[in-house]
Coordinates of N, CA, C and O in Angstrom, one line a residue:
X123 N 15.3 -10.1 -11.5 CA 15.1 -9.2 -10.4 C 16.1 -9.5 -9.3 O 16.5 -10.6 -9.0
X124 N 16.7 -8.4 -8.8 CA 17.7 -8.5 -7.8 C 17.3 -7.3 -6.6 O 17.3 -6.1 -6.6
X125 N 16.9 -8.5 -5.5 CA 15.9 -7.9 -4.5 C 17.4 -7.4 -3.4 O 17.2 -7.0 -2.3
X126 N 18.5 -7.5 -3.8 CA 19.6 -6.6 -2.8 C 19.5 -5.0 -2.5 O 19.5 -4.6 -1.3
X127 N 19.4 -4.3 -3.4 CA 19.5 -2.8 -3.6 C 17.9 -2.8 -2.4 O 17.9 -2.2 -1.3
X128 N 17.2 -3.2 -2.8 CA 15.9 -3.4 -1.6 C 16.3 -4.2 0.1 O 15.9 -4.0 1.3
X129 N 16.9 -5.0 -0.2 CA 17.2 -5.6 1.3 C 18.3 -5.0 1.9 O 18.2 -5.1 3.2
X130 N 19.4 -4.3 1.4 CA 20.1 -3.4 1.8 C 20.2 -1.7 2.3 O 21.2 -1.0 2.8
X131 N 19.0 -1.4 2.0 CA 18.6 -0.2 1.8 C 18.2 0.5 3.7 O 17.5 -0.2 4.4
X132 N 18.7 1.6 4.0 CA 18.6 1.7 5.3 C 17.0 2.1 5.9 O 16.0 2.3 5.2
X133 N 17.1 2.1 7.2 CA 15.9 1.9 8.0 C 14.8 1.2 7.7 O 15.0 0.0 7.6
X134 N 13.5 1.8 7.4 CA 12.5 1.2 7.2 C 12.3 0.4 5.7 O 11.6 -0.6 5.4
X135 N 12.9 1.2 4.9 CA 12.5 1.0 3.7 C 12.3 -0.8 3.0 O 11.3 -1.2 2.4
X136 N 13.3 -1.6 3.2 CA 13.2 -3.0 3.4 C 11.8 -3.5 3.5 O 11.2 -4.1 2.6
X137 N 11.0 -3.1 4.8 CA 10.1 -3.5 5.5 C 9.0 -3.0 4.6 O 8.0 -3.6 4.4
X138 N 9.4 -2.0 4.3 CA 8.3 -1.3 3.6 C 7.9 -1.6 2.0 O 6.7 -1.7 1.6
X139 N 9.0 -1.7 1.1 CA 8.9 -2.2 -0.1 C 8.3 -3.6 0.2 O 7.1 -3.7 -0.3
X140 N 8.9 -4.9 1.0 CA 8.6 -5.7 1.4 C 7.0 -6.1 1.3 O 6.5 -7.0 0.6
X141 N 6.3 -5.2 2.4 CA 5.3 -5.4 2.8 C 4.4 -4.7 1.6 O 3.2 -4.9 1.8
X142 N 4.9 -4.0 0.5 CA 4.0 -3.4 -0.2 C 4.0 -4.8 -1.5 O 3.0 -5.1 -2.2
X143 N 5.1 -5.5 -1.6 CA 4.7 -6.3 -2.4 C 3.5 -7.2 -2.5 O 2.7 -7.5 -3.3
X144 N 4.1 -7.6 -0.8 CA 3.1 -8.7 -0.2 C 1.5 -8.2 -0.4 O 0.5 -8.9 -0.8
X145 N 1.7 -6.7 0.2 CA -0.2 -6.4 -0.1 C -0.4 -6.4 -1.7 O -1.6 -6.8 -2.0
X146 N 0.3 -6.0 -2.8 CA 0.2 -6.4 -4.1 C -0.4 -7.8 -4.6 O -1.6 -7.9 -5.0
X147 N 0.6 -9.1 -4.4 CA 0.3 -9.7 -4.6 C -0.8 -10.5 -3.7 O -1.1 -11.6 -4.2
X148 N -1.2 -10.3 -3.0 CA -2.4 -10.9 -1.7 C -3.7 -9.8 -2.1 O -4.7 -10.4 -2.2
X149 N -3.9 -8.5 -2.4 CA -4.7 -7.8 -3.7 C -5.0 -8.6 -4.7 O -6.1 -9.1 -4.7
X150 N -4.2 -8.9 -5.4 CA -4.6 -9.8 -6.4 C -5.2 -10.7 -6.5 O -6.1 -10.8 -7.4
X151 N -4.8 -11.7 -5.7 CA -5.6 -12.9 -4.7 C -7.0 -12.3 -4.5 O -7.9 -12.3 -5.3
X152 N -7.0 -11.8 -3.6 CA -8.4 -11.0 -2.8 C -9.1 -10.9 -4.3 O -10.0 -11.7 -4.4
X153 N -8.9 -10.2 -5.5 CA -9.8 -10.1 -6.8 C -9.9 -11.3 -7.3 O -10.7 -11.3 -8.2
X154 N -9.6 -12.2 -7.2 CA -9.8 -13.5 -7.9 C -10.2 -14.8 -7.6 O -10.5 -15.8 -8.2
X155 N -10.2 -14.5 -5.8 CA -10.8 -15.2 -5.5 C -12.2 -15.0 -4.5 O -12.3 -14.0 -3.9
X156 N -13.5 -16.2 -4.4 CA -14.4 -16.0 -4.5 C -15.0 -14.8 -2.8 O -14.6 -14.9 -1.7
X157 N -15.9 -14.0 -3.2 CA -16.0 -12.7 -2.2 C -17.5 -13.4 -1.0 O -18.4 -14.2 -1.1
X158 N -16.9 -12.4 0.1 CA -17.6 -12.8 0.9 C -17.9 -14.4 2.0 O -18.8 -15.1 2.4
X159 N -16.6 -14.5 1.9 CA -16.2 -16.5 2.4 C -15.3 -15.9 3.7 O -14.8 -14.8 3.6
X160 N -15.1 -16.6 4.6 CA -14.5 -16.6 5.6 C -12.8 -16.7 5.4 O -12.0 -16.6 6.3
X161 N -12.4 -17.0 4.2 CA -11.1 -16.8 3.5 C -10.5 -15.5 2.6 O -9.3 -15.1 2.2
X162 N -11.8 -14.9 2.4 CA -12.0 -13.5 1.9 C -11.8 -12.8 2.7 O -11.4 -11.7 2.4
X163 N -12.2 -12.9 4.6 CA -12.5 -12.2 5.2 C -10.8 -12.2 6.0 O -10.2 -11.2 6.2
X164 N -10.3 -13.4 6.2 CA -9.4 -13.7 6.7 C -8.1 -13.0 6.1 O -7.2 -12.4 6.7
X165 N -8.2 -13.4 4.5 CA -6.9 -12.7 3.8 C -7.0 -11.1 4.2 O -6.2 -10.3 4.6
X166 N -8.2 -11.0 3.8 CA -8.2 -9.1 3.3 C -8.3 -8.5 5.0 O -8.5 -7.3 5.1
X167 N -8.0 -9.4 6.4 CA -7.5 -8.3 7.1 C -6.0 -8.9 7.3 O -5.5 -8.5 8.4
X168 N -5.2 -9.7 6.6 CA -3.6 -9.5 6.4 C -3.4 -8.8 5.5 O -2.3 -8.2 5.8
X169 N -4.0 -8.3 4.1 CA -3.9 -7.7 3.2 C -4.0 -6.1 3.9 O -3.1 -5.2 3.8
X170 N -5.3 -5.8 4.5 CA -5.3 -4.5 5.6 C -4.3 -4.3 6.2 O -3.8 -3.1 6.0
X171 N -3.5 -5.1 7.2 CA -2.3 -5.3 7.7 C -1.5 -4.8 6.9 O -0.8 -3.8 7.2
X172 N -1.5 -5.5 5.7 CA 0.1 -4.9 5.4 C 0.0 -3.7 4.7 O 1.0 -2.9 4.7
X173 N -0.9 -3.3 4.1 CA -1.0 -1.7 3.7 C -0.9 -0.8 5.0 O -0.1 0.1 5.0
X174 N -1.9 -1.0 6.2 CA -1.3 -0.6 7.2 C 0.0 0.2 7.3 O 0.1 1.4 7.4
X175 N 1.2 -1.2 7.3 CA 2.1 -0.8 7.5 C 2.8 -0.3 7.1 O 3.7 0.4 7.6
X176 N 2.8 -0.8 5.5 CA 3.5 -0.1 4.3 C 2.9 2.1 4.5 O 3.5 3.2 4.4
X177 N 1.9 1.8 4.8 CA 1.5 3.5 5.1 C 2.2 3.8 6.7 O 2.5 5.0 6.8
X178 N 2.3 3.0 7.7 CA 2.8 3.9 8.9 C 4.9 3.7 8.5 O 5.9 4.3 8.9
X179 N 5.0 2.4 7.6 CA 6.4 2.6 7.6 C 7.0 4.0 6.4 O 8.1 4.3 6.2
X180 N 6.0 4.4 6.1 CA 6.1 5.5 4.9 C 6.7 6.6 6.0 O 7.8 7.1 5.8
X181 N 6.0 7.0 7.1 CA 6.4 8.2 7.6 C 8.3 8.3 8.2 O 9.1 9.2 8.4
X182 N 8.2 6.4 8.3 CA 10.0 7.3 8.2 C 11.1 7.0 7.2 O 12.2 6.5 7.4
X183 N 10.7 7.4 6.0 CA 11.2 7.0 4.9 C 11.1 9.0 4.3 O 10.1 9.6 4.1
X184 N 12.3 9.4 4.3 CA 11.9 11.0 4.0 C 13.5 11.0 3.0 O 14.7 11.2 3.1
X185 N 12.4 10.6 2.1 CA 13.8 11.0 0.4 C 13.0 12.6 0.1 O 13.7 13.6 0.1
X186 N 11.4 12.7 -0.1 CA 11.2 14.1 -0.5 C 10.6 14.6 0.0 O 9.4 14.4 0.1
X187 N 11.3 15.6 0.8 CA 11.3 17.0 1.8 C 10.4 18.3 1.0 O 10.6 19.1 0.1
X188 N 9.4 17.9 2.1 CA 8.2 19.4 1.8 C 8.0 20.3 3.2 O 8.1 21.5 3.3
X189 N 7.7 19.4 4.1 CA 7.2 20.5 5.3 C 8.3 19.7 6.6 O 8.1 19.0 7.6
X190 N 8.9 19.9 6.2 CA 10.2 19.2 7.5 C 10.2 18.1 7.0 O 10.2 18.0 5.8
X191 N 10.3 16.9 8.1 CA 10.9 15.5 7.4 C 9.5 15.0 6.1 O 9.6 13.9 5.5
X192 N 8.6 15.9 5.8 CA 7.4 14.7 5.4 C 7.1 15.6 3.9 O 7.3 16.8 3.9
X193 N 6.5 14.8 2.8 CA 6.8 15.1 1.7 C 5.2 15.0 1.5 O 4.5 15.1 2.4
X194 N 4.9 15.0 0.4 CA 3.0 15.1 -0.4 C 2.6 13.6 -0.3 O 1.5 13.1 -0.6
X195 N 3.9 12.7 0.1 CA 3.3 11.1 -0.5 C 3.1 11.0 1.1 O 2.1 10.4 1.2
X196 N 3.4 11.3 2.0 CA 2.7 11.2 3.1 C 1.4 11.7 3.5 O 0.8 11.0 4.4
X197 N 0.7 12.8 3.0 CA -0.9 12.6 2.9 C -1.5 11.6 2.0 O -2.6 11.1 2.5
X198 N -1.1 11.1 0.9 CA -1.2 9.9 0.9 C -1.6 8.6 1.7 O -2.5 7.8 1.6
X199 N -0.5 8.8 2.6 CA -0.5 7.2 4.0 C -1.4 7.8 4.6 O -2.3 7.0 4.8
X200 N -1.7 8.8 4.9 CA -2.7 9.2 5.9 C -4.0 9.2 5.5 O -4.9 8.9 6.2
X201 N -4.1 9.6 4.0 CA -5.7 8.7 3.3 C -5.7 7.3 3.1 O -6.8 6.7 2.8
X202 N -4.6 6.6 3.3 CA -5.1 5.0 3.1 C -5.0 4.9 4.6 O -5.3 3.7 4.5
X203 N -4.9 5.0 5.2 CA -5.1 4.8 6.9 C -6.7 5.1 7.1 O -7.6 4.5 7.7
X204 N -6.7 6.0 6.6 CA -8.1 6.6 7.1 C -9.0 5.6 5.8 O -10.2 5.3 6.1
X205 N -8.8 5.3 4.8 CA -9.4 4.6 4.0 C -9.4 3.3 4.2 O -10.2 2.6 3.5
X206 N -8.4 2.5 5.1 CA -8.6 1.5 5.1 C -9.6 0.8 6.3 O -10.4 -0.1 6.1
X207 N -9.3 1.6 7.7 CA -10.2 2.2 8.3 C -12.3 1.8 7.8 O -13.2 1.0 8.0
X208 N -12.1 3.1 7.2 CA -13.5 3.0 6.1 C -14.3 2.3 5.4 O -15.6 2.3 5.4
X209 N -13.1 1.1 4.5 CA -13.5 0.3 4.3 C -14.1 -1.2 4.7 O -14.9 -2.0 4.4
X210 N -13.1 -1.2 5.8 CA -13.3 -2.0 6.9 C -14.6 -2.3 7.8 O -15.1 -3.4 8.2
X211 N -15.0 -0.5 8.2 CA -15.7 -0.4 8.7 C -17.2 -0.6 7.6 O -18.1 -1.2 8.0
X212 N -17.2 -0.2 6.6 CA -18.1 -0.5 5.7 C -18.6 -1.8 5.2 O -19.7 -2.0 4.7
X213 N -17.5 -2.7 5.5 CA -17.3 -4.4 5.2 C -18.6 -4.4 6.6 O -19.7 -4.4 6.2
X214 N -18.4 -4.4 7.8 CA -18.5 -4.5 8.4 C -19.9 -4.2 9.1 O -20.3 -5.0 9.9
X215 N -20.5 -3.2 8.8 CA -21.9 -3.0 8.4 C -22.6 -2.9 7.4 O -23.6 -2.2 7.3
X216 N -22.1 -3.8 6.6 CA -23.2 -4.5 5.5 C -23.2 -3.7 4.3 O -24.1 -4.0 3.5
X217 N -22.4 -2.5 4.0 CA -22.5 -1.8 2.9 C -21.0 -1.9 1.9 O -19.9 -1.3 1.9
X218 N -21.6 -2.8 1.3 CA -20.7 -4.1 0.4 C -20.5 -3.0 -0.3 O -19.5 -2.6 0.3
X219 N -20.9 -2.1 -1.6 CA -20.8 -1.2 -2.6 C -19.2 -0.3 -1.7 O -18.0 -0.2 -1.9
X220 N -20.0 0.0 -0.7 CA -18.8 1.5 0.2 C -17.4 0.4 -0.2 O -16.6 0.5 -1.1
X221 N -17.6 -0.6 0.8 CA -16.0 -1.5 0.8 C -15.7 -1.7 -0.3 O -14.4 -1.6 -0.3
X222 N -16.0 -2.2 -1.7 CA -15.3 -2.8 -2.6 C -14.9 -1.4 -3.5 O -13.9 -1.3 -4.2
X223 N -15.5 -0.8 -3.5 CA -14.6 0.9 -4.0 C -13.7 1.2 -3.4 O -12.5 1.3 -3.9
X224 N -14.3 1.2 -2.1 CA -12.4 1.6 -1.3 C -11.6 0.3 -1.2 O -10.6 0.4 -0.4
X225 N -11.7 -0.6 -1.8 CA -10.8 -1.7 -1.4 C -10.2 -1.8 -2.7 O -9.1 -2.3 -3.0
X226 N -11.0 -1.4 -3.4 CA -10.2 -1.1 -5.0 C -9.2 0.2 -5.6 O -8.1 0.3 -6.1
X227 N -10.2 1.0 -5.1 CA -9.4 2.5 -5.2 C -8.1 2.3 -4.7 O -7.1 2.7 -5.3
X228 N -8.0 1.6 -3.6 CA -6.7 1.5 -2.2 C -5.8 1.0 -3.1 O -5.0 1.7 -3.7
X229 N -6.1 -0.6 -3.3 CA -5.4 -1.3 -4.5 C -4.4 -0.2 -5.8 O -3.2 0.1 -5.8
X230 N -5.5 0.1 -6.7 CA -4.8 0.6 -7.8 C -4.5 1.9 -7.5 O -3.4 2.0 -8.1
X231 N -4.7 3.0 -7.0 CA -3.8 4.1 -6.4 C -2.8 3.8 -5.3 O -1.7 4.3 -5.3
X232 N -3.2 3.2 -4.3 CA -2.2 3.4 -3.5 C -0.8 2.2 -3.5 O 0.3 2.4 -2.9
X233 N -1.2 1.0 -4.5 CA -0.3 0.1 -4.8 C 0.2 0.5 -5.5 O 1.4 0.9 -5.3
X234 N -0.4 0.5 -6.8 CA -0.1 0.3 -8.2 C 0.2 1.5 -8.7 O 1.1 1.2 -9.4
X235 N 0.1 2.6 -8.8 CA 0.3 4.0 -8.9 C 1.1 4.7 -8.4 O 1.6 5.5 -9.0
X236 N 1.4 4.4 -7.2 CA 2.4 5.1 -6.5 C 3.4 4.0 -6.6 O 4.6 4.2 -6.6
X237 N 3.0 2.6 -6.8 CA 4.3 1.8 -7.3 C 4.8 1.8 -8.5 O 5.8 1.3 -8.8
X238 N 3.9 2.4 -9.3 CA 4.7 2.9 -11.0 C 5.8 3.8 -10.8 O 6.8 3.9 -11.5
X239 N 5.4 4.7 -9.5 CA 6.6 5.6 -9.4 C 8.1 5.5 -8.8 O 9.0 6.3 -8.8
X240 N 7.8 4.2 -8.4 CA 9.1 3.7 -7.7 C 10.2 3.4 -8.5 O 11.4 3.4 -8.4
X241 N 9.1 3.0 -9.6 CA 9.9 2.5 -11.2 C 10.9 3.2 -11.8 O 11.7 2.7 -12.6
X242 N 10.8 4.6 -11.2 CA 11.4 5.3 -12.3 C 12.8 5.5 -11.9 O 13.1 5.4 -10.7
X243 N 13.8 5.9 -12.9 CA 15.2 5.6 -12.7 C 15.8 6.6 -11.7 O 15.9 7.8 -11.9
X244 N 16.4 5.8 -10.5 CA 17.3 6.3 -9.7 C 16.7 5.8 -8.2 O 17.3 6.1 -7.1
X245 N 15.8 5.3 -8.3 CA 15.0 4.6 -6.8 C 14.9 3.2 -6.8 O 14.8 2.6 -7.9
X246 N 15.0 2.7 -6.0 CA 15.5 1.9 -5.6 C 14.9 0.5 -6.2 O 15.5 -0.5 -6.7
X247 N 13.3 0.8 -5.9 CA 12.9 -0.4 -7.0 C 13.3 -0.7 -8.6 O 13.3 -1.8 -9.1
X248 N 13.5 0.5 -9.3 CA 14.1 0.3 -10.6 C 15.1 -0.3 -10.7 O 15.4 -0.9 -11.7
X249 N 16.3 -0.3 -9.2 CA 17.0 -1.2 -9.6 C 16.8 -2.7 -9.4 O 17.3 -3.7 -10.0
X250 N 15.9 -2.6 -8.5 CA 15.4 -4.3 -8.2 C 14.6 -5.0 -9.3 O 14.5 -6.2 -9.5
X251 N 13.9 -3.8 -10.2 CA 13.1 -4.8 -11.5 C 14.2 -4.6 -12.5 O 14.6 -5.6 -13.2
X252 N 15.0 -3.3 -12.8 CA 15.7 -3.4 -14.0 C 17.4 -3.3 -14.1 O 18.0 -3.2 -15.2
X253 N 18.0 -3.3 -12.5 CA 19.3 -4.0 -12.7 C 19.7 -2.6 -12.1 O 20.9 -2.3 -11.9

């Protein structure tokens, strides 16, 4: 892996790849380790955090132009905002089922899914996983 073509990359994007790893791998964490502990509670609002920002640093990142600067992957950031939101608030009054759907859904669509597409050849992460 050659994390240059990502650390080099103008405006936000750095920050944003960055921080999407971080919620990747701290996701992962969060599934494996034990739920409902004051370290569960603690990680998964840095893990909120950085999806957060990986979704507000999305709006200035404009490679694909639909409606002026903002493309279809930006309704996207605006469902995981509002879903993270949701879930949170769901953690939060006791309806365990609501949060761990949306904290999963969030995970594998909005990480893992839209980060398969980063993969593909001529963006930027493709060159950071495959040269």
């Amino acid at each position: 892996m050659d994390f240059d073509p990502l650390l080099s990359a103008p405006g936000t994007i750095p920050a944003h790849g960055l921080l999407a790893l971080a919620a990747l791998v701290l996701g992962a964490v969060q599934f494996a380790a034990p739920k409902g502990t004051l370290a569960h509670r603690g990680l998964g609002y840095v893990w909120v955090g950085c999806m957060g920002l990986v979704a507000l640093t999305s709006f200035f990142i404009h490679e694909f132009r639909w409606l002026g600067p903002f493309g279809p992957i930006h309704l996207l950031s605006c469902f995981v905002l509002w879903s993270l939101g949701y879930g949170v608030h769901a953690a939060r009054h006791g309806r365990v089922r609501a949060h761990k759907l949306h904290m999963i859904a969030l995970y594998w669509q909005g990480l893992l899914l839209t980060g398969a597409f980063t993969l593909l050849p001529g963006r930027i992460m493709h060159r950071v996983v495959f040269g």
